[in-house]
Amino acid sequence: MKCAVIMFPGSNCDVDCYHACRDVLGQPTEYVFHKEKFSPGDFDLIVLPGGFSYGDYLRAGAIARFSPAMDSVVKAAEAGKLILGICNGFQILLEAKLLPGAMKRNRDLKFHCHDIFLRVENSNTPFTGLYKKGEIIKMPIAHGEGNYFADRDTMEKLKARGGVVFTYCDRDGNVTEEANPNGSVENIAGIVSEQGNVLGMMPHPERCAEDILGNTDGRRVFESILQYVEGSVAHGR
Amino acid sequence: MINAKIHVRFKSGVLDPQGTAIKGALKHLGFEEVEDVRVGKLIEIKLDAASKKDAEGQIKAMCEKLLANPVIEDYSFELSL
């Protein structure tokens, strides 16, 4: 599986994502600079890492979405390639309209940097195949603008097609207001596109993907992707 | 040269976390009569345009492409010479 990690000016989780793909998963991985273009066939997985692309000036992700590399990401998404946007990467995917909705500042205006619990709402995606539906996992978050918003119409469509992949919950799996760190509508932490090949999530799976980090709950995001891509090759999809 | 003053604000019905915090602070300072606070952005742009009409088209395009996110924000603008 060929992986790419896009580097925007201000990305700060690019090295972690590169490490997760190359060292933890053992797959060939390349950095793509924001000024570079590539072809849809060049990579199987494209990771948009966390950070503060273009300083989050104007709105998080608003300027990054116009970078040359993002033209290629959009084309790759349209060609069915897997796109994983983590944190700022999720914000960029929203601004690029590869995913529905928008991100606002956290409800309490504080930057949240701590572990949270997630419930896996959809395990039938290329990114979550190795999780069980309803499984409770722990992941770190680190964001000031993770307050996901979509209007009622969009929310209904999103839920009807299983677009909600992760929700914030307590350790017992209850999706409560107290377990919602940022005020996201319906506790949404991660969503997938209609075609299923674009995932945006605020928590950081790359920061909990190996034993040395004290938590491996995020590792299966990357392993699910690998399994899916290898299965696709085997089945000629 | 044309000056544009662009106001970008949350659509009505979209909760405004900054506005809510400021409302709390104002109440705390004793301004009990405050019922609602909304925070927006003011963006000032100087542009070289042949006419006000041209400038209007340009500013509208800028707002729709970059300056406002139509999912959560509305915009309005005033132009002056």
PDB file of N, CA and C in Angstrom, chain B residues 1 4-5 7 15 20 23 26-27 29-30 33 36 39 41 51 55 63 66 68 70-71 77-78 81:
ATOM      1  N   MET B   1      -9.669  53.609  -6.786  1.00  0.00           N
ATOM      2  CA  MET B   1      -9.572  52.600  -5.712  1.00  0.00           C
ATOM      3  C   MET B   1     -10.903  52.486  -4.968  1.00  0.00           C
ATOM      4  N   ALA B   4     -13.756  48.125   0.326  1.00  0.00           N
ATOM      5  CA  ALA B   4     -14.871  47.239   0.676  1.00  0.00           C
ATOM      6  C   ALA B   4     -14.783  46.890   2.150  1.00  0.00           C
ATOM      7  N   LYS B   5     -15.910  46.990   2.830  1.00  0.00           N
ATOM      8  CA  LYS B   5     -16.002  46.530   4.216  1.00  0.00           C
ATOM      9  C   LYS B   5     -16.909  45.316   4.215  1.00  0.00           C
ATOM     10  N   HIS B   7     -18.575  42.149   6.184  1.00  0.00           N
ATOM     11  CA  HIS B   7     -18.939  41.582   7.488  1.00  0.00           C
ATOM     12  C   HIS B   7     -19.262  40.110   7.297  1.00  0.00           C
ATOM     13  N   LEU B  15     -25.105  28.367  16.814  1.00  0.00           N
ATOM     14  CA  LEU B  15     -24.601  28.812  18.119  1.00  0.00           C
ATOM     15  C   LEU B  15     -23.213  29.422  17.977  1.00  0.00           C
ATOM     16  N   THR B  20     -21.371  33.724  23.146  1.00  0.00           N
ATOM     17  CA  THR B  20     -21.889  33.214  24.417  1.00  0.00           C
ATOM     18  C   THR B  20     -20.950  33.573  25.570  1.00  0.00           C
ATOM     19  N   LYS B  23     -21.186  37.328  26.266  1.00  0.00           N
ATOM     20  CA  LYS B  23     -22.454  37.609  26.956  1.00  0.00           C
ATOM     21  C   LYS B  23     -22.298  37.302  28.451  1.00  0.00           C
ATOM     22  N   LEU B  26     -20.204  40.028  30.067  1.00  0.00           N
ATOM     23  CA  LEU B  26     -20.946  41.287  30.219  1.00  0.00           C
ATOM     24  C   LEU B  26     -21.929  41.199  31.391  1.00  0.00           C
ATOM     25  N   LYS B  27     -22.595  40.063  31.502  1.00  0.00           N
ATOM     26  CA  LYS B  27     -23.536  39.855  32.619  1.00  0.00           C
ATOM     27  C   LYS B  27     -22.776  39.941  33.953  1.00  0.00           C
ATOM     28  N   LEU B  29     -20.213  41.595  34.554  1.00  0.00           N
ATOM     29  CA  LEU B  29     -19.856  42.991  34.841  1.00  0.00           C
ATOM     30  C   LEU B  29     -21.081  43.826  35.218  1.00  0.00           C
ATOM     31  N   GLY B  30     -22.228  43.185  35.240  1.00  0.00           N
ATOM     32  CA  GLY B  30     -23.425  43.901  35.688  1.00  0.00           C
ATOM     33  C   GLY B  30     -24.327  44.387  34.568  1.00  0.00           C
ATOM     34  N   GLU B  33     -28.900  43.733  31.200  1.00  0.00           N
ATOM     35  CA  GLU B  33     -29.865  43.910  30.108  1.00  0.00           C
ATOM     36  C   GLU B  33     -29.437  43.222  28.806  1.00  0.00           C
ATOM     37  N   ASP B  36     -28.359  39.062  24.023  1.00  0.00           N
ATOM     38  CA  ASP B  36     -27.659  38.163  23.105  1.00  0.00           C
ATOM     39  C   ASP B  36     -26.416  38.876  22.578  1.00  0.00           C
ATOM     40  N   VAL B  39     -20.653  37.413  17.589  1.00  0.00           N
ATOM     41  CA  VAL B  39     -19.358  37.941  17.155  1.00  0.00           C
ATOM     42  C   VAL B  39     -19.161  37.628  15.687  1.00  0.00           C
ATOM     43  N   LYS B  41     -16.742  38.947  11.910  1.00  0.00           N
ATOM     44  CA  LYS B  41     -15.452  39.466  11.463  1.00  0.00           C
ATOM     45  C   LYS B  41     -15.689  40.640  10.538  1.00  0.00           C
ATOM     46  N   SER B  51     -15.244  49.854 -11.903  1.00  0.00           N
ATOM     47  CA  SER B  51     -16.464  50.494 -11.425  1.00  0.00           C
ATOM     48  C   SER B  51     -16.918  49.821 -10.140  1.00  0.00           C
ATOM     49  N   ALA B  55     -16.483  45.916  -8.821  1.00  0.00           N
ATOM     50  CA  ALA B  55     -15.985  45.596  -7.474  1.00  0.00           C
ATOM     51  C   ALA B  55     -16.970  44.706  -6.735  1.00  0.00           C
ATOM     52  N   CYS B  63     -16.046  36.442  -1.295  1.00  0.00           N
ATOM     53  CA  CYS B  63     -16.795  35.978  -0.124  1.00  0.00           C
ATOM     54  C   CYS B  63     -17.217  34.532  -0.310  1.00  0.00           C
ATOM     55  N   LEU B  66     -13.837  32.165  -0.530  1.00  0.00           N
ATOM     56  CA  LEU B  66     -12.906  32.034   0.589  1.00  0.00           C
ATOM     57  C   LEU B  66     -13.356  32.693   1.894  1.00  0.00           C
ATOM     58  N   ALA B  68     -16.127  33.653   3.450  1.00  0.00           N
ATOM     59  CA  ALA B  68     -17.185  33.120   4.316  1.00  0.00           C
ATOM     60  C   ALA B  68     -17.362  31.633   4.027  1.00  0.00           C
ATOM     61  N   PRO B  70     -20.199  29.186   3.660  1.00  0.00           N
ATOM     62  CA  PRO B  70     -21.665  29.261   3.557  1.00  0.00           C
ATOM     63  C   PRO B  70     -22.407  28.237   4.424  1.00  0.00           C
ATOM     64  N   VAL B  71     -21.694  27.232   4.914  1.00  0.00           N
ATOM     65  CA  VAL B  71     -22.359  26.244   5.771  1.00  0.00           C
ATOM     66  C   VAL B  71     -22.782  26.890   7.097  1.00  0.00           C
ATOM     67  N   PHE B  77     -21.633  43.301   2.583  1.00  0.00           N
ATOM     68  CA  PHE B  77     -20.522  44.249   2.403  1.00  0.00           C
ATOM     69  C   PHE B  77     -21.008  45.609   1.931  1.00  0.00           C
ATOM     70  N   GLU B  78     -20.164  46.600   2.208  1.00  0.00           N
ATOM     71  CA  GLU B  78     -20.419  47.964   1.740  1.00  0.00           C
ATOM     72  C   GLU B  78     -19.215  48.399   0.928  1.00  0.00           C
ATOM     73  N   LEU B  81     -15.820  54.721  -2.334  1.00  0.00           N
ATOM     74  CA  LEU B  81     -14.696  55.150  -3.182  1.00  0.00           C
ATOM     75  C   LEU B  81     -13.556  55.701  -2.335  1.00  0.00           C
TER      76      LEU B  81
END
